[in-house]
Every structure is written in C-alpha cells, then in structure tokens.
Short mmCIF file of C-alpha atoms in Angstrom, two decimals:
data_model
loop_
_atom_site.label_atom_id
_atom_site.label_comp_id
_atom_site.label_asym_id
_atom_site.label_seq_id
_atom_site.Cartn_x
_atom_site.Cartn_y
_atom_site.Cartn_z
CA MET A 1 -5.00 10.54 70.61
CA GLN A 2 -2.05 9.37 68.60
CA MET A 3 -0.04 11.51 66.15
CA THR A 4 0.56 10.32 62.78
CA GLY A 5 4.20 9.85 61.49
CA GLY A 6 3.68 13.05 59.51
CA GLN A 7 2.47 14.91 62.36
CA MET A 8 5.16 13.94 64.38
CA ALA A 9 7.53 14.95 61.57
CA GLY A 10 5.90 18.20 61.23
CA GLY A 11 6.22 18.71 64.91
CA LEU A 12 9.88 17.79 65.03
CA ALA A 13 10.73 20.18 62.04
CA MET A 14 8.68 23.08 63.48
CA ALA A 15 10.83 22.53 66.86
CA ASN A 16 14.11 22.27 64.95
CA THR A 17 12.95 25.60 63.02
CA THR A 18 12.59 27.39 66.27
CA ASP A 19 15.94 26.25 67.60
CA LEU A 20 17.94 26.73 64.50
CA ASN A 21 16.30 30.12 63.98
CA GLN A 22 16.84 31.32 67.63
CA ILE A 23 20.77 30.05 67.38
CA TRP A 24 21.13 32.02 64.23
CA THR A 25 19.56 35.18 65.54
CA GLU A 26 21.68 35.33 68.55
CA ALA A 27 24.99 34.39 66.78
CA SER A 28 24.24 36.85 63.98
CA VAL A 29 23.46 39.59 66.57
CA ARG A 30 27.03 39.02 68.42
CA LEU A 31 28.86 38.62 65.23
CA ARG A 32 27.57 41.87 63.68
CA ALA A 33 28.60 43.77 67.00
CA GLU A 34 32.00 42.13 66.93
CA ILE A 35 32.98 42.35 63.25
CA GLY A 36 31.07 45.65 62.27
CA ASP A 37 27.92 46.63 60.36
CA GLY A 38 29.99 46.97 56.96
CA PRO A 39 31.52 43.47 56.81
CA PHE A 40 28.52 41.88 58.29
CA SER A 41 26.24 43.55 55.64
CA SER A 42 28.40 42.78 52.72
CA TYR A 43 29.40 39.21 53.53
CA ILE A 44 27.03 37.71 56.30
CA ALA A 45 23.78 39.50 55.66
CA PRO A 46 23.31 37.99 52.32
CA SER A 47 23.94 34.42 53.28
CA SER A 48 21.94 31.62 54.96
CA VAL A 49 22.16 28.61 56.80
CA ARG A 50 20.70 25.20 55.59
CA ALA A 51 21.83 21.48 55.90
CA ASP A 52 23.25 19.22 53.17
CA GLY A 53 21.96 15.67 52.54
CA ALA A 54 24.35 14.25 55.42
CA GLY A 55 22.76 16.72 57.60
CA GLN A 56 25.67 19.11 57.86
CA LEU A 57 25.08 22.83 58.38
CA ILE A 58 26.16 25.05 55.67
CA LEU A 59 26.43 28.77 55.52
CA VAL A 60 25.54 29.46 51.87
CA THR A 61 27.10 32.72 50.53
CA PRO A 62 25.98 34.40 47.29
CA THR A 63 29.52 34.39 45.89
CA ALA A 64 32.76 32.52 45.87
CA TYR A 65 34.60 35.56 47.07
CA ALA A 66 32.31 35.83 50.00
CA ARG A 67 33.04 32.41 50.84
CA ASP A 68 36.77 32.82 50.96
CA TRP A 69 36.19 36.10 53.08
CA VAL A 70 34.02 34.33 55.61
CA ARG A 71 36.26 31.21 55.73
CA LYS A 72 39.33 33.54 56.48
CA ASN A 73 37.77 35.97 58.70
CA ALA A 74 34.76 34.91 60.33
CA LEU A 75 34.04 31.17 60.33
CA ARG A 76 36.09 30.33 63.40
CA ARG A 77 34.29 32.83 65.57
CA MET A 78 31.00 31.85 63.98
CA ASN A 79 31.62 28.18 65.00
CA GLU A 80 32.61 29.31 68.50
CA LEU A 81 29.38 31.30 68.98
CA TRP A 82 27.28 28.51 67.30
CA LEU A 83 28.55 25.91 69.40
CA GLY A 84 28.21 27.78 72.56
CA LEU A 85 24.25 28.15 71.72
CA ASP A 86 23.56 24.73 70.07
CA GLY A 87 22.96 21.90 72.37
CA LEU A 88 23.45 19.64 69.45
CA SER A 89 27.11 20.58 69.02
CA ARG A 90 26.79 21.00 65.42
CA ARG A 91 29.54 22.84 63.39
CA LEU A 92 29.03 25.28 60.54
CA ASP A 93 30.87 24.87 57.19
CA VAL A 94 30.79 27.47 54.39
CA ARG A 95 30.12 27.10 50.57
CA CYS A 96 29.04 29.50 47.90
CA ARG A 97 25.66 29.26 46.11
CA ALA A 98 27.25 27.71 43.07
CA GLU A 99 28.86 24.97 44.92
CA VAL A 100 25.43 23.83 46.41
CA GLY A 101 23.05 24.48 43.58
CA SER A 102 19.58 25.57 43.88
CA PRO A 103 17.87 25.42 47.20
CA PRO A 104 15.76 22.35 47.88
CA PRO A 105 11.92 22.44 48.34
CA ALA A 106 12.53 22.43 52.02
CA THR A 107 15.56 23.40 54.03
CA ALA A 108 16.92 21.23 57.00
CA THR A 109 14.40 23.19 59.08
CA GLY A 110 11.39 22.16 57.45
CA VAL A 111 10.47 25.71 56.14
CA GLU A 112 10.13 26.69 52.69
CA PRO A 113 13.26 28.62 51.25
CA SER A 114 11.29 31.83 51.04
CA ALA A 115 10.13 31.58 54.75
CA MET A 116 13.41 30.42 55.75
CA ALA A 117 15.24 33.52 54.27
CA SER A 118 12.70 35.65 55.92
CA MET A 119 13.52 33.94 59.32
CA ALA A 120 17.15 34.03 58.86
CA PHE A 121 17.45 37.57 60.45
CA ALA A 122 20.33 38.55 58.25
CA ALA A 123 19.50 37.17 55.00
CA PRO A 124 17.45 38.29 51.96
CA SER A 125 14.74 36.06 50.53
CA ALA A 126 15.69 32.87 48.75
CA THR A 127 17.17 33.21 45.11
CA VAL A 128 15.22 31.78 42.53
CA PRO A 129 17.06 29.39 40.40
CA PRO A 130 17.36 30.03 36.64
CA VAL A 131 14.57 29.42 34.15
CA THR A 132 15.90 27.33 31.52
CA ASP A 133 13.13 26.56 29.15
CA GLY A 134 14.33 28.22 26.18
CA ALA A 135 16.33 31.13 24.89
CA ARG A 136 13.96 33.67 25.54
CA ALA A 137 13.08 32.85 29.11
CA VAL A 138 13.91 35.30 31.89
CA ARG A 139 17.32 34.64 33.53
CA ALA A 140 15.98 34.83 37.30
CA ALA A 141 19.34 33.66 39.09
CA GLY A 142 19.98 36.46 41.49
CA LEU A 143 16.61 37.68 42.02
CA GLN A 144 14.90 37.90 45.20
CA GLU A 145 11.15 36.87 45.46
CA ARG A 146 10.05 39.56 47.94
CA LEU A 147 11.89 42.58 45.95
CA THR A 148 8.73 43.59 43.96
CA PHE A 149 6.79 46.78 43.49
CA ASP A 150 4.13 45.85 45.93
CA SER A 151 6.91 45.47 48.75
CA PHE A 152 8.67 48.67 47.91
CA VAL A 153 7.50 51.75 50.24
CA GLU A 154 7.60 55.08 48.44
CA GLY A 155 8.91 58.01 50.18
CA GLN A 156 10.02 61.63 49.48
CA GLY A 157 13.48 60.54 48.54
CA ASN A 158 12.67 57.63 46.25
CA ALA A 159 9.35 58.80 44.65
CA PHE A 160 11.07 59.85 41.18
CA ALA A 161 13.05 56.74 41.03
CA LEU A 162 10.07 54.41 41.62
CA ALA A 163 7.94 56.21 38.93
CA VAL A 164 10.83 55.83 36.43
CA ALA A 165 11.20 52.06 37.59
CA LYS A 166 7.72 51.49 36.88
CA GLN A 167 7.58 53.20 33.66
CA THR A 168 10.77 51.18 32.48
CA ALA A 169 8.93 47.78 33.71
CA ALA A 170 6.02 48.44 31.58
CA TRP A 171 8.19 48.63 28.47
CA ALA A 172 7.00 52.27 27.94
CA ASP A 173 8.28 53.96 24.93
CA GLY A 174 10.81 56.84 25.90
CA HIS A 175 13.89 58.54 24.98
CA PHE A 176 16.11 57.56 28.11
CA ASN A 177 18.54 54.67 27.83
CA PRO A 178 20.12 53.65 29.95
CA ILE A 179 18.38 54.31 33.25
CA PHE A 180 20.90 54.78 35.87
CA PHE A 181 19.89 54.58 39.67
CA CYS A 182 22.30 55.90 41.94
CA GLY A 183 22.71 56.43 45.79
CA PRO A 184 24.12 55.23 49.17
CA TYR A 185 24.10 51.39 49.78
CA GLY A 186 20.84 49.85 51.26
CA TYR A 187 18.24 52.54 50.46
CA GLY A 188 16.41 50.37 47.55
CA LYS A 189 18.45 50.49 44.13
CA THR A 190 18.63 46.62 44.17
CA HIS A 191 14.90 46.35 45.05
CA LEU A 192 13.97 48.62 42.22
CA LEU A 193 16.05 46.56 39.76
CA ASN A 194 14.48 43.31 41.13
CA ALA A 195 11.09 44.74 40.75
CA ILE A 196 11.67 45.94 37.37
CA ALA A 197 12.99 42.64 36.21
CA TRP A 198 9.89 40.81 37.76
CA GLU A 199 7.29 43.09 36.28
CA ALA A 200 8.98 43.38 32.91
CA GLN A 201 8.81 39.51 32.68
CA ARG A 202 5.30 39.31 33.80
CA LEU A 203 4.11 41.64 31.16
CA ARG A 204 6.19 40.33 28.37
CA PRO A 205 6.71 36.67 29.16
CA ASP A 206 8.53 35.93 25.97
CA ALA A 207 11.10 38.74 26.40
CA LYS A 208 14.69 38.00 27.63
CA VAL A 209 15.30 39.89 30.78
CA VAL A 210 18.80 39.38 32.13
CA TYR A 211 19.67 40.61 35.72
CA LEU A 212 23.33 40.58 37.05
CA THR A 213 25.36 41.88 39.46
CA ALA A 214 28.41 43.67 38.50
CA GLU A 215 30.35 41.07 40.42
CA ARG A 216 28.85 38.32 38.43
CA PHE A 217 29.40 39.85 35.24
CA LEU A 218 33.11 40.24 36.18
CA SER A 219 33.41 36.52 37.19
CA THR A 220 31.35 35.25 34.48
CA PHE A 221 33.40 37.05 31.95
CA VAL A 222 36.68 35.96 33.59
CA ARG A 223 35.63 32.55 33.28
CA ALA A 224 34.46 32.76 29.65
CA MET A 225 37.90 34.21 28.81
CA GLN A 226 39.66 31.19 30.54
CA ASP A 227 37.24 28.57 29.00
CA ARG A 228 37.69 30.46 25.60
CA SER A 229 34.05 30.90 25.30
CA THR A 230 33.71 34.64 25.33
CA ALA A 231 31.60 34.41 21.90
CA ALA A 232 28.89 32.50 23.88
CA PHE A 233 28.97 35.07 26.81
CA LYS A 234 28.60 37.97 24.38
CA GLU A 235 25.72 36.35 22.72
CA SER A 236 23.97 35.55 25.94
CA LEU A 237 24.07 39.26 27.07
CA ARG A 238 23.73 40.91 23.56
CA SER A 239 20.47 38.88 22.87
CA ALA A 240 18.81 40.37 25.90
CA ASP A 241 15.67 42.60 25.31
CA MET A 242 16.24 43.98 29.03
CA LEU A 243 19.59 43.92 30.78
CA LEU A 244 19.80 44.86 34.56
CA LEU A 245 23.12 45.40 36.01
CA ASP A 246 23.50 46.12 39.64
CA ASP A 247 26.53 47.82 41.38
CA VAL A 248 28.30 48.95 38.33
CA GLN A 249 30.99 50.75 40.68
CA PHE A 250 32.60 47.40 41.09
CA VAL A 251 33.71 47.21 37.59
CA GLY A 252 36.12 49.98 38.15
CA GLY A 253 39.84 49.31 37.83
CA LYS A 254 39.20 46.30 35.79
CA ALA A 255 40.30 47.49 32.10
CA SER A 256 39.10 44.30 30.10
CA THR A 257 35.81 44.10 31.81
CA GLN A 258 35.12 47.67 31.29
CA GLU A 259 35.73 47.20 27.67
CA GLU A 260 33.44 44.30 27.39
CA LEU A 261 30.85 46.12 29.41
CA LEU A 262 31.13 49.21 27.10
CA SER A 263 30.81 47.24 23.88
CA THR A 264 27.80 45.21 25.46
CA LEU A 265 26.06 48.44 26.32
CA THR A 266 26.72 49.99 22.82
CA ALA A 267 25.47 46.92 21.05
CA LEU A 268 22.08 46.98 23.03
CA ILE A 269 21.56 50.66 22.63
CA GLU A 270 22.07 50.32 18.86
CA ASP A 271 19.42 47.64 18.79
CA GLY A 272 17.07 49.61 20.92
CA LYS A 273 17.36 47.03 23.96
CA ARG A 274 16.36 48.39 27.42
CA ILE A 275 19.42 48.91 29.81
CA ILE A 276 19.14 49.57 33.52
CA LEU A 277 21.92 49.91 36.02
CA SER A 278 22.63 50.90 39.65
CA ALA A 279 25.67 52.20 41.47
CA ASP A 280 26.53 53.82 44.72
CA ARG A 281 27.29 57.06 42.78
CA ALA A 282 26.16 59.09 39.84
CA PRO A 283 27.89 58.01 36.74
CA MET A 284 30.42 60.93 36.53
CA ALA A 285 31.44 60.32 40.15
CA LEU A 286 32.74 56.93 39.32
CA THR A 287 36.32 57.89 39.29
CA GLU A 288 37.55 54.24 39.00
CA VAL A 289 35.59 53.89 35.57
CA GLU A 290 37.34 54.81 32.48
CA PRO A 291 35.86 58.06 30.78
CA ARG A 292 34.32 56.46 27.78
CA LEU A 293 32.24 54.13 29.84
CA ARG A 294 31.34 56.85 32.18
CA SER A 295 29.98 58.87 29.29
CA HIS A 296 27.83 55.98 28.16
CA LEU A 297 26.44 55.42 31.76
CA SER A 298 25.67 59.02 32.05
CA ALA A 299 24.09 59.33 28.36
CA GLY A 300 20.60 58.41 29.45
CA LEU A 301 18.67 59.20 32.57
CA THR A 302 20.03 59.41 36.13
CA CYS A 303 17.79 58.82 38.83
CA PRO A 304 19.05 59.44 42.47
CA VAL A 305 17.89 57.25 45.44
CA GLU A 306 18.40 59.48 48.32
CA PRO A 307 18.80 58.21 52.14
CA ALA A 308 15.24 57.60 53.81
CA ASP A 309 14.04 60.14 56.14
CA ARG A 310 12.49 59.16 59.61
CA ALA A 311 8.90 58.90 58.24
CA LEU A 312 9.90 56.51 55.29
CA LYS A 313 11.95 54.17 57.85
CA ILE A 314 8.99 54.07 60.04
CA ALA A 315 6.81 52.94 57.25
CA VAL A 316 9.42 50.42 55.83
CA ALA A 317 9.60 48.96 59.50
CA GLN A 318 5.66 48.70 59.45
CA ASN A 319 5.62 47.18 56.19
CA ARG A 320 8.39 44.45 57.12
CA LEU A 321 6.34 43.79 60.06
CA ALA A 322 3.07 43.24 58.49
CA ALA A 323 4.69 40.98 56.11
CA PHE A 324 5.83 38.99 59.38
CA ALA A 325 2.22 39.03 60.59
CA ARG A 326 0.97 37.57 57.33
CA MET A 327 3.39 34.52 57.81
CA GLY A 328 2.35 33.96 61.36
CA ILE A 329 5.77 34.97 62.72
CA VAL A 330 4.20 37.97 64.84
CA THR A 331 1.00 38.90 66.05
CA GLY A 332 -0.48 42.38 66.01
CA GLU A 333 1.29 45.70 65.11
CA ALA A 334 4.23 47.16 67.03
CA PRO A 335 3.35 50.34 69.25
CA ARG A 336 4.25 53.40 67.49
CA GLU A 337 6.84 54.53 70.19
CA VAL A 338 8.67 51.02 69.73
CA LEU A 339 9.00 51.75 65.91
CA GLU A 340 10.26 55.28 66.39
CA GLN A 341 13.10 54.00 68.90
CA LEU A 342 13.95 51.39 66.51
CA VAL A 343 14.38 53.77 63.64
CA ASP A 344 16.15 56.43 65.94
CA ARG A 345 18.80 53.85 67.05
CA THR A 346 19.26 52.36 63.77
CA PRO A 347 20.54 55.22 61.81
CA GLY A 348 22.22 53.30 58.96
CA SER A 349 20.69 52.36 55.86
CA VAL A 350 17.12 50.81 55.17
CA ARG A 351 18.61 47.31 54.93
CA GLU A 352 20.34 47.69 58.28
CA LEU A 353 16.95 48.74 59.72
CA GLU A 354 15.30 45.64 58.31
CA GLY A 355 17.86 43.40 59.88
CA ALA A 356 16.89 45.07 63.27
CA VAL A 357 13.36 44.72 62.42
CA ASN A 358 14.15 40.93 61.71
CA THR A 359 15.69 40.55 65.02
CA LEU A 360 12.66 42.42 66.80
CA ALA A 361 10.12 40.19 65.09
CA ALA A 362 12.17 36.93 65.87
CA ALA A 363 12.48 38.03 69.42
CA ALA A 364 8.70 39.52 70.18
CA GLY A 365 6.63 36.94 68.39
CA THR A 366 3.26 37.07 69.59
CA ARG A 367 4.07 39.69 72.43
CA LEU A 368 4.72 42.32 69.62
CA ALA A 369 1.53 44.50 70.11
CA SER A 370 2.37 44.60 73.95
CA LEU A 371 5.83 45.50 73.85
CA GLY A 372 7.14 48.44 75.80
CA VAL A 373 10.09 50.76 74.64
CA ASP A 374 12.39 49.21 77.51
CA GLU A 375 11.41 45.71 76.85
CA ALA A 376 12.16 46.05 73.01
CA ALA A 377 15.35 47.61 73.64
CA SER A 378 16.25 44.73 75.79
CA LEU A 379 15.25 42.20 73.28
CA LEU A 380 17.18 43.90 70.44
CA GLY A 381 20.13 44.32 72.56
CA ALA A 382 23.32 44.48 70.32
CA ALA A 383 21.16 44.54 67.10
CA LEU A 384 20.99 48.23 68.10
CA ARG A 385 23.91 50.43 67.07
CA GLY A 386 24.45 51.96 70.60
CA GLY A 387 21.77 54.85 70.37
CA PRO A 388 21.28 58.09 68.42
CA GLU A 389 24.83 59.36 69.58
CA ARG A 390 26.15 57.00 66.77
CA ARG A 391 24.39 58.66 63.95
CA ILE A 392 26.53 61.16 61.74
CA THR A 393 25.42 64.52 62.43
CA VAL A 394 25.73 67.96 60.50
CA ASP A 395 27.48 69.30 63.55
CA GLU A 396 29.97 66.25 63.44
CA ILE A 397 30.77 66.58 59.80
CA GLN A 398 31.38 70.40 60.28
CA LYS A 399 33.74 69.79 63.01
CA THR A 400 35.40 66.95 61.06
CA VAL A 401 35.90 69.07 58.02
CA ALA A 402 37.17 71.95 59.85
CA GLU A 403 39.89 70.13 61.60
CA HIS A 404 40.71 68.14 58.29
CA PHE A 405 41.63 71.50 56.66
CA GLN A 406 42.87 73.32 59.64
CA MET A 407 40.33 76.01 60.07
CA LYS A 408 37.73 77.05 62.41
CA GLN A 409 34.14 75.37 62.30
CA ALA A 410 32.70 79.09 62.45
CA ASP A 411 34.69 79.75 58.94
CA LEU A 412 32.41 77.16 57.34
CA LEU A 413 29.30 79.15 58.57
CA SER A 414 30.47 82.58 57.92
CA GLU A 415 29.87 84.70 54.80
CA ARG A 416 33.41 84.51 53.75
CA ARG A 417 33.88 83.05 50.03
CA THR A 418 37.53 82.69 49.66
CA ARG A 419 38.77 79.70 47.96
CA ALA A 420 40.22 78.27 51.06
CA ILE A 421 36.96 78.50 52.90
CA ALA A 422 34.49 77.87 49.89
CA ARG A 423 35.79 74.56 49.00
CA PRO A 424 35.81 72.84 52.26
CA ARG A 425 32.42 74.39 52.97
CA GLN A 426 31.07 72.73 49.75
CA ILE A 427 32.86 69.48 50.76
CA ALA A 428 31.03 69.53 53.97
CA MET A 429 27.68 70.11 52.46
CA TYR A 430 28.31 67.31 50.11
CA LEU A 431 29.17 64.97 53.00
CA CYS A 432 25.98 66.18 54.76
CA LYS A 433 23.78 65.07 51.83
CA GLN A 434 25.67 61.71 51.76
CA HIS A 435 25.56 60.73 55.27
CA THR A 436 22.70 62.49 56.76
CA THR A 437 18.77 62.68 55.91
CA ARG A 438 18.60 66.30 55.89
CA SER A 439 17.15 68.10 53.04
CA TYR A 440 18.92 70.80 51.19
CA PRO A 441 16.93 73.67 52.79
CA ASP A 442 17.90 72.26 56.42
CA ILE A 443 21.42 71.96 55.21
CA GLY A 444 21.43 75.48 54.12
CA ARG A 445 20.10 76.61 57.48
CA ARG A 446 22.87 74.81 59.25
CA PHE A 447 25.48 76.46 57.24
CA GLY A 448 24.67 80.20 58.36
CA GLY A 449 21.09 80.33 56.77
CA ARG A 450 22.13 79.66 53.19
CA ASP A 451 19.52 79.12 50.63
CA HIS A 452 19.02 75.43 49.28
CA THR A 453 20.00 76.22 45.76
CA THR A 454 23.66 77.31 47.33
CA VAL A 455 23.68 73.81 48.93
CA LEU A 456 22.58 72.29 45.79
CA HIS A 457 25.32 74.15 43.78
CA GLY A 458 27.87 72.90 46.22
CA VAL A 459 26.99 69.57 46.29
CA ARG A 460 26.97 69.35 42.30
CA LYS A 461 30.26 71.10 42.34
CA ILE A 462 31.84 68.42 44.44
CA GLU A 463 30.28 65.71 42.36
CA GLU A 464 31.92 67.05 39.19
CA LEU A 465 35.35 67.65 40.95
CA LEU A 466 35.51 64.02 42.15
CA THR A 467 36.06 62.95 38.65
CA GLN A 468 38.40 65.90 37.76
CA ASP A 469 40.56 66.59 41.03
CA ASP A 470 42.40 63.81 42.66
CA GLN A 471 43.19 65.61 45.81
CA ILE A 472 39.47 66.44 46.28
CA ALA A 473 38.66 62.95 45.66
CA ARG A 474 41.38 61.95 48.46
CA ASP A 475 40.16 64.52 50.78
CA VAL A 476 36.55 63.30 50.39
CA GLU A 477 37.59 59.61 50.79
CA ALA A 478 39.68 60.36 53.99
CA LEU A 479 36.96 62.48 55.61
CA THR A 480 34.38 59.70 54.83
CA ARG A 481 36.71 57.27 56.52
CA LYS A 482 37.07 59.55 59.81
CA LEU A 483 33.19 60.00 59.81
CA ARG A 484 32.38 56.33 59.66
CA GLY A 485 35.18 55.65 62.34
#
C-alpha cells in the first residue's frame, strides 16, 4: 500500500513534532536546573519555539524585555544545549511576539498552536490574536485559551476568589469596584482574570473587554507618549466596559504611569465600568505604589488567592493529565503515589507544578498508568527540585528570623510579649503564611500553641506595617531573600 503525499507529509510532521518536543523538553529541564526556577519561570516558561518561513527555529518571548533578557543571559547556553540534542544542527534565535506577529495555523512541527503550547513543556497555551472587527470587540491579545473557569481547579485557598470571579464575569450587579485579586505568583490570579474575560465576552458579545498585563500597559503608554498619541491610548482604555489589569505591582516606582493608571481607574469607576486587577500583594502592601493609587486599588473588594494545599495540588495535577489524555498525549491515569511524589517534590507554585506535570506527560506517554514511583522520579530527573528538603518550612523560617534579629528560636515560641520579641514573632508568622501552605491554626500551634486569631492579627499587622515602616519592609525583604536562597 502506497502512502499519499498528504499521508507522507503528516507522518513527517508527526515525527518532527516528536523530535522537536523531546529536544525542547530536555533542554528546558536542563536550563531550569542551571538558571533557577525564578528566571526560568519569568523569561523562558512563557515562551515557545516555532519556525519562521525560512525554517529558522525561533524562541518567541511574550515581550521585548524578555527577549532582551534571554538574548543576554540564556541564548548562548540554550543553543549549546539544543545543538547537543538536535541531530539536524539547528540553532535557535529569539524574538518577541510583536516581531513575529500572530501564530500561524500550524507551527513548524505540524501541530496546532494550542496543542503545540501544551506540548512545549514550559510554555502556556498559545495566545489569541486581537479581534479587530469593530470598536466594541473584545481585545483578546494576551489571553490564553486554556485559562477558563472549566479548567480552574477549586480548593480551600481559592474558593472565595473563584466565587467572586464568576459573579464578576456574569456582569452581576454589585457594590464592589474594583475587584482586586492578590497572592503569591503562580497560584491562579492570571487564570482567574483570563477566565473572567472569556466568560464576560461570551455573555455580552457587544461589550468591550480589555485585558492587559501591567507591563503591557506600561510599554503601550510609553510608546503612546513617544508617538504623541496619548489621546488615542486614553480612549482605548476609557471606552472599555470591563478593564482587567494583571500584575499591578509592576507599575510601582513609575510616576507618570501610575498617574495615568489612576486617571483611567477614576474615569472608569465614575462611568460605572468594571475594573478587575491582580498583584502579588494586597493593595496597601504595594509600598512602591504612590498612596493615592493604593487608596483607589483598595477601595473595592480585595480577594486573596492563597497558596494551594497538598490536596489542591494533587487535583491540579490530575486535571492537567486528564487534559493531556483528551489530547492523546498520555494514556490512562497516573497512580496516586506518583502524583503524591510529584507534588511533594515540587513545593513551589502551581505554575511550577504544571511544568513538572508537563514533563511527566511528555516522558511517560502511553506508559503513564503503569509508572512506579522510582521510574517516575527517574523520568522527571532535574525537573524535580531536589526533594522535600528544599521546601521552606515553619522551623526554617523561625530559625532564620531568630538569627536575623539575634535572638533564640525559643523566644518566638515563648509567652514573652515585649516589643523586641513580639514584632519578630509577627514577622515570622507573616512569612509562614507567605511561604508555606500552613493554615492559621496550624501556624499558631507551631508558635507555642497560639490561637489562630493571634496569627491572623500578626499577619495583618505586618501587612499594615509594610506600607508604613521602611525598616520592617527591609527586614521582610532580607528575610525573604535568605529563605529563597
């Protein structure tokens, strides 16, 4: 039986897909181990590999800033890794998304963009090009197709935020504006904003829904000033029915951008338009943001998105693998003990966990259901962060705080309430809430059997002092750096 030209091309495309994905998977795992989770998550994870018209492999970054960082700090090493793995001796170049335009119907690997993004093992789903069929159309640039309410996994730490997000997306009448989601990176804030945008546009196709990252807000505003087109920029935002702004903390320290954002928020609120924002901290803890803007950000409803507990992380891993199963990437379900090991040895954010799940899916494929714990650990290799000993623990936080303030760890657990003891104790409680998945009652038990309300008061007190006391802010920043190594 002879294959048709289409069948042969399809077979070659599938082989190319497998080769390219295997190379990208292994190169990404090695690069993450070499440059660290922070830089990798910030600059490499949101990027994806595709080919241009001439067949040149391109690492496409979401922003020009990320492109420049990769070119300066990682491109040479990426090419060393790539050339060592790729029998075709292809080299990677790097460009930002604006330089390459919207993704083509199929990438060089022959896979649809959404599938390619899921197979990139470090990259989010393909972004959707802007809809330009009229002034009222949704501005979908930057939105990710897979980040919907259907794919969001609910847990104890995000249930309230999810309920608020669904109500907001339904255009429900309410008294809270703006809605402000806050919490550590990688636990679902961007997912919620994307889900709100998609659902809000589905329910009101005629509405103008604008989603922007703070970085894009900043770069677009600067470009508008350079081009003397600030009036058009202002109109593009102030005519929105719903504005969603992600990672607001990045406007901190930029006076003119903060002033423009404040003016935009004021105008939209006066017109009764919906505003949804996110940041890595509560509004009043954004010490780099000027007080008037902080006041506006905190004037509505603040919804914390707390770090995921173990049960939620296991559910996220199961949900991710189920999605891969529907795509035909894996077969069957991972054994419970494999998932538990994966979660325990990936103590960072949900985003980092998803990266490890992606790697497991790529390496296991049809063998997923039969994997043992040892084999899974071997397949994941450097994608795991070295084991549970790398997790920041309550004991580690207590020891670090005691050393920083030149006191004994036992003092933090004692009944002593002098200011010299009480304030470091509150800082330690605050850091426990920020860097562990422990509940308030659990933290209280680890601090000499204190009531959960004492812990809650301590955490809120430090959040308040972060905006008022420069020394407290410096201490917390220094301690955070020590804990993160």
